[in-house]
Tab-separated table of N, CA, C and O in Angstrom:
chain	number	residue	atom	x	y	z
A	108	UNK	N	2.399	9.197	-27.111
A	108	UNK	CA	1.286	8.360	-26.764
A	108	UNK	C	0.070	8.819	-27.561
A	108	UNK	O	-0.224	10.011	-27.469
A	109	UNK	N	-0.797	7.896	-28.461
A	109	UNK	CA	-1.893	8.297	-29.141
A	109	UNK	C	-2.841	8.804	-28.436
A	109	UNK	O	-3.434	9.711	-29.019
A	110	UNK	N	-3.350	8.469	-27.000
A	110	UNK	CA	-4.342	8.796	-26.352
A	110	UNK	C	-3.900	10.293	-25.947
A	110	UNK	O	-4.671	11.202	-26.257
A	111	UNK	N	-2.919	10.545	-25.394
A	111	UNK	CA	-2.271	11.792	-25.362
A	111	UNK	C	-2.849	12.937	-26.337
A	111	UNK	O	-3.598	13.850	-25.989
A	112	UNK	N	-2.285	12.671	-27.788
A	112	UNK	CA	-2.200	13.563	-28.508
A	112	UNK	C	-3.711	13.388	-28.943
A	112	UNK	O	-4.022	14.172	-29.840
A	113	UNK	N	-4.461	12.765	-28.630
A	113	UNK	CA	-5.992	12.944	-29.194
A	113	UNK	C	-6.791	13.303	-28.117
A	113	UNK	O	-7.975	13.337	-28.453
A	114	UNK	N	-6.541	13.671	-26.586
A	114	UNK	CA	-7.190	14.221	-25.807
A	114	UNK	C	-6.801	15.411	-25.187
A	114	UNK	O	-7.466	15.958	-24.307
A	115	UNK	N	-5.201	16.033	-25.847
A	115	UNK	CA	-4.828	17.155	-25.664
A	115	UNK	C	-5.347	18.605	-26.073
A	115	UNK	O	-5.095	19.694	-25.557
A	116	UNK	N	-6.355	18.196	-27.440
A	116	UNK	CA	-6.942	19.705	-27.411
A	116	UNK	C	-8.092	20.214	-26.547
A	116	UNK	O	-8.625	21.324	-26.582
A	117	UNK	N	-8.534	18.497	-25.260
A	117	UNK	CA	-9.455	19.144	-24.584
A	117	UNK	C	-8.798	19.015	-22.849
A	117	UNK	O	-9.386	18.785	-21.792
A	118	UNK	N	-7.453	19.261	-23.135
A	118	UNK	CA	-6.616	19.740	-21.614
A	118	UNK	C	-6.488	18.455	-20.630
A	118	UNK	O	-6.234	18.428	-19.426
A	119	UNK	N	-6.666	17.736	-21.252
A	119	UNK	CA	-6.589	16.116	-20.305
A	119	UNK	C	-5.224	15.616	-20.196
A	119	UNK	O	-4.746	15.098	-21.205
A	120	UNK	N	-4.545	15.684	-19.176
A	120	UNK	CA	-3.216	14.624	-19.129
A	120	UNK	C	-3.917	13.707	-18.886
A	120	UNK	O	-4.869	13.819	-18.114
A	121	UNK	N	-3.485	12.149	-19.729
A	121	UNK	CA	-3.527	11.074	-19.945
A	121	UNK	C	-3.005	10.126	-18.583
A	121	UNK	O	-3.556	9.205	-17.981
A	122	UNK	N	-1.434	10.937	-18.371
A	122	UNK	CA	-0.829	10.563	-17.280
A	122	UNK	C	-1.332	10.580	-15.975
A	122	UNK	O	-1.175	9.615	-15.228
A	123	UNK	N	-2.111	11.916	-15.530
A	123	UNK	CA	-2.761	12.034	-14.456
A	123	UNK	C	-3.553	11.444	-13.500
A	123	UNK	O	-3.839	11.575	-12.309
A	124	UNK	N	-3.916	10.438	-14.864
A	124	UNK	CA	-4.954	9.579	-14.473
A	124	UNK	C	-4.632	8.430	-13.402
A	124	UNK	O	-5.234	8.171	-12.359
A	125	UNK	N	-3.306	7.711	-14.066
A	125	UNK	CA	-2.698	6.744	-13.252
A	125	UNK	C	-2.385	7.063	-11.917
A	125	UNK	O	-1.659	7.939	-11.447
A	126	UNK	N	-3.354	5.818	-11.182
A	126	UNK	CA	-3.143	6.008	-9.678
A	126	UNK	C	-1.536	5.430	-9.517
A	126	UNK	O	-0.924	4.517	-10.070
A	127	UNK	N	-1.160	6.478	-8.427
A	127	UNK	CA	0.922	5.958	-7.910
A	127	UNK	C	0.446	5.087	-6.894
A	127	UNK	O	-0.406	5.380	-6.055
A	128	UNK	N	1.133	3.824	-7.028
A	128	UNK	CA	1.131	3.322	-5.675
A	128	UNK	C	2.204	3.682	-5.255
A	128	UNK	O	3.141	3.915	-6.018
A	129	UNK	N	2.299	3.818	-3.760
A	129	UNK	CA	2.832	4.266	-2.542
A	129	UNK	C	4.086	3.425	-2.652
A	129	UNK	O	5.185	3.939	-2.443
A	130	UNK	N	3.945	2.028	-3.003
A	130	UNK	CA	5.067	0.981	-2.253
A	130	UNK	C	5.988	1.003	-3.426
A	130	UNK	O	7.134	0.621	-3.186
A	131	UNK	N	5.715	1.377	-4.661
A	131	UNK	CA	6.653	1.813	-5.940
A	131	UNK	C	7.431	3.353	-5.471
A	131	UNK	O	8.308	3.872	-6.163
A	132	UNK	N	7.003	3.848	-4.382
A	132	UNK	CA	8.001	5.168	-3.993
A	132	UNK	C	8.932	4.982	-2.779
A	132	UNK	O	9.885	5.762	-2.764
A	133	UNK	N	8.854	4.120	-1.773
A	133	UNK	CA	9.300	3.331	-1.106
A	133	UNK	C	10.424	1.918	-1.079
A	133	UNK	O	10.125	0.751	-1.334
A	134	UNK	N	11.458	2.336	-0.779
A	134	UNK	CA	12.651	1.083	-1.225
A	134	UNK	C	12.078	0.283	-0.061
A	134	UNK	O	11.176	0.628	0.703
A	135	UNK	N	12.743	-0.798	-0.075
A	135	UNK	CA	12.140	-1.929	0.850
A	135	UNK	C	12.908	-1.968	1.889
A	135	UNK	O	12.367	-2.652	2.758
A	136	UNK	N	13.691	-1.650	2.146
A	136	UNK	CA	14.595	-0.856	3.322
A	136	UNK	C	13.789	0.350	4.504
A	136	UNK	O	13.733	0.359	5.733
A	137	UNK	N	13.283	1.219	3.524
A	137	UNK	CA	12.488	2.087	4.057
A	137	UNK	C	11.182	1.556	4.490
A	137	UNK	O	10.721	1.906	5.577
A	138	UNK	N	10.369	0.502	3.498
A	138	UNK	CA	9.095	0.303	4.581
A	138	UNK	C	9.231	-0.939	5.682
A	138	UNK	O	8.387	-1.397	6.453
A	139	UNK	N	10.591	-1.299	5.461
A	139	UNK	CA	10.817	-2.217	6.549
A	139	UNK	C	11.045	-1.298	7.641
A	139	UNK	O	10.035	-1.400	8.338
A	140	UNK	N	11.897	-0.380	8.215
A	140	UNK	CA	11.827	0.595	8.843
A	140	UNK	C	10.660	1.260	9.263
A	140	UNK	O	10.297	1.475	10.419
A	141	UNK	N	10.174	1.529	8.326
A	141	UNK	CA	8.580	1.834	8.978
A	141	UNK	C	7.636	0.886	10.155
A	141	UNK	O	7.272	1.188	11.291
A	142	UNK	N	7.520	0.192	9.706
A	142	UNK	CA	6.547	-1.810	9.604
A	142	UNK	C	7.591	-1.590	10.658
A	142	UNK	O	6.968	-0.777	11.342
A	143	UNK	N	8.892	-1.761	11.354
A	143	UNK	CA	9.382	-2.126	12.555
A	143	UNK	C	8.878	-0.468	13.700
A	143	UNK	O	8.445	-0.261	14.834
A	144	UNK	N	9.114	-0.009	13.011
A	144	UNK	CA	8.405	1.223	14.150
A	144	UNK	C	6.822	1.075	14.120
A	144	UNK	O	6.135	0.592	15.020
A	145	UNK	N	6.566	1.372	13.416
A	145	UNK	CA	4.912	0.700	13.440
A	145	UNK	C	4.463	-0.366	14.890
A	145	UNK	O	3.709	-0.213	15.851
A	146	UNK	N	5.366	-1.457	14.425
A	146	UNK	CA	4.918	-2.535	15.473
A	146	UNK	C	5.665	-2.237	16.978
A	146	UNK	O	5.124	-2.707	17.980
A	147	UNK	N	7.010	-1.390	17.122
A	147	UNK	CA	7.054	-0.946	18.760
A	147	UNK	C	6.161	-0.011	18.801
A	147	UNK	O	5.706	0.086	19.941
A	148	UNK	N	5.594	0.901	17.888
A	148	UNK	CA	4.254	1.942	18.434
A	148	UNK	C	3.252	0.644	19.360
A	148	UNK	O	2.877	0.854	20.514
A	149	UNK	N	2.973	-0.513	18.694
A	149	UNK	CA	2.078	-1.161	18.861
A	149	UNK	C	2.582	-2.171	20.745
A	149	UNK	O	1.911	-2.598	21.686
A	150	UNK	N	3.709	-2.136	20.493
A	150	UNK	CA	3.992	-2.709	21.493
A	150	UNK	C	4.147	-2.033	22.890
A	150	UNK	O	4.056	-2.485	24.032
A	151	UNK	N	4.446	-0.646	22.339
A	151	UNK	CA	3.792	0.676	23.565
A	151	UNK	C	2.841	0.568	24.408
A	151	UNK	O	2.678	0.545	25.628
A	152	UNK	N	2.078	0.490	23.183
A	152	UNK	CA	0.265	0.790	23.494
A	152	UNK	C	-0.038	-1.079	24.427
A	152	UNK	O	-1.134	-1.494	24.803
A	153	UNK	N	0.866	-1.577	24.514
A	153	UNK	CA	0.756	-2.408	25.502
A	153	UNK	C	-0.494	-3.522	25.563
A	153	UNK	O	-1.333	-3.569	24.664
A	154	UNK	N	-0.522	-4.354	26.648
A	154	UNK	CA	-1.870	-5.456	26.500
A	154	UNK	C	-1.203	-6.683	25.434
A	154	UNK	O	-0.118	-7.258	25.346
A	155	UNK	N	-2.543	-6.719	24.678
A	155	UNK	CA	-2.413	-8.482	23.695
A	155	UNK	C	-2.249	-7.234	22.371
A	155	UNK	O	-1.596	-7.914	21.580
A	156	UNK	N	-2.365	-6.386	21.934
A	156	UNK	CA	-2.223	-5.730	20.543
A	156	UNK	C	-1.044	-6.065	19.884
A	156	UNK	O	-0.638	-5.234	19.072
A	157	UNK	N	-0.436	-7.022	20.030
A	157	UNK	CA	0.775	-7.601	18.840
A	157	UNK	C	0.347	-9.046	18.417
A	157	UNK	O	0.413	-9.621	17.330
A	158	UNK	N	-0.179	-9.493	19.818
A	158	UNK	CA	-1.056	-10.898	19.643
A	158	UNK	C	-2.000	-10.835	18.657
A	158	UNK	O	-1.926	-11.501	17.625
A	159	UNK	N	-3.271	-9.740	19.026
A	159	UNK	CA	-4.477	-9.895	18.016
A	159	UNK	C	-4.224	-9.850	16.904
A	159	UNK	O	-4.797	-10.573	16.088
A	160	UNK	N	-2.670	-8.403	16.363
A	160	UNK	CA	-2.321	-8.671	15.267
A	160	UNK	C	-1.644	-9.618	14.380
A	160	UNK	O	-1.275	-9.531	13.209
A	161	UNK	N	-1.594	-10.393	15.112
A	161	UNK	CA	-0.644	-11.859	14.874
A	161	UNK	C	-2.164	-12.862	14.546
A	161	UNK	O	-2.272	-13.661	13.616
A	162	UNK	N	-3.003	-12.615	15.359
A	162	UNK	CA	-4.214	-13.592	14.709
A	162	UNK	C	-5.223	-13.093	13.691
A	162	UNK	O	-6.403	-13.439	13.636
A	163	UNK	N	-4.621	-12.259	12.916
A	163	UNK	CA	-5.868	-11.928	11.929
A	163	UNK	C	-5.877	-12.386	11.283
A	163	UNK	O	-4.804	-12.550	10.703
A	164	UNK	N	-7.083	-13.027	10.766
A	164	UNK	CA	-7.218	-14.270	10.094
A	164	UNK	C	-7.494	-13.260	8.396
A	164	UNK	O	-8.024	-12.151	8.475
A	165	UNK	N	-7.159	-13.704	7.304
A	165	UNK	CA	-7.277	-13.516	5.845
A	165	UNK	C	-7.816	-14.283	5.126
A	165	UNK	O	-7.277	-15.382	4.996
A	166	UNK	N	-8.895	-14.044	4.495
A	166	UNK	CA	-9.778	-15.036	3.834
A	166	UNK	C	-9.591	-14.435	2.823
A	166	UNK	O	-9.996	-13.282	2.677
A	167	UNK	N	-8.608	-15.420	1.458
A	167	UNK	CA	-8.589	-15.437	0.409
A	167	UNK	C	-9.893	-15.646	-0.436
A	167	UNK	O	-10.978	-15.845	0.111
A	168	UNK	N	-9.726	-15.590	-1.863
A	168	UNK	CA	-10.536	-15.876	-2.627
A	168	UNK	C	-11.067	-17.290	-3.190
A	168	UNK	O	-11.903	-17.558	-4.054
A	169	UNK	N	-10.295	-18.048	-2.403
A	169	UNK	CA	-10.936	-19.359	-2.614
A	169	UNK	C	-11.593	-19.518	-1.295
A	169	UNK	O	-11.780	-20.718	-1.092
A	170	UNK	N	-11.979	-18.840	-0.403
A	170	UNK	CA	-12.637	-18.868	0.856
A	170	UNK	C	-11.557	-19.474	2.014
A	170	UNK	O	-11.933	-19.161	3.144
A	171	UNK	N	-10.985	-19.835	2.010
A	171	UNK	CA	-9.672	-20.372	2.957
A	171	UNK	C	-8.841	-18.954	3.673
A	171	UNK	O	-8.486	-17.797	3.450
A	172	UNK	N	-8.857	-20.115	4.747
A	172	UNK	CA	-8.071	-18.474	5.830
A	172	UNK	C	-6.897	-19.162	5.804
A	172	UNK	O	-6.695	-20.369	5.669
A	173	UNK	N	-5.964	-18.026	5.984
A	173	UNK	CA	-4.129	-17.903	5.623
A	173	UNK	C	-4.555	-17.982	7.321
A	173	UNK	O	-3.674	-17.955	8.181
């Protein structure tokens, strides 16, 4: 990598820099597993807390709620 070899004599990995996302380390098996324990934690904790999370509204970037 050019950026590499031209910022190596002042100790910089190039690589370092790049943020990991989380869901690239995660098979989709596994955060489905999660996301289902997640939501019986939620269903524990008892009341409307599966409801409210069921109505959260998302306002995209064209201003419109999902």
């Amino acid at each position: 990598n050019a950026f590499s070899v031209q910022l190596a004599p002042f100790d910089f990995n190039v690589f370092m820099m790049f943020v990991i996302d989380l869901l690239h380390k995660f098979e989709l098996g596994i955060w489905k597993v999660i996301f289902i324990h997640l939501l019986h934690i939620l269903h524990a904790q008892g009341g409307i807390v599966i409801q409210d999370l069921n109505e959260q509204q998302v306002i995209t970037f064209t201003g419109l709620l999902i």
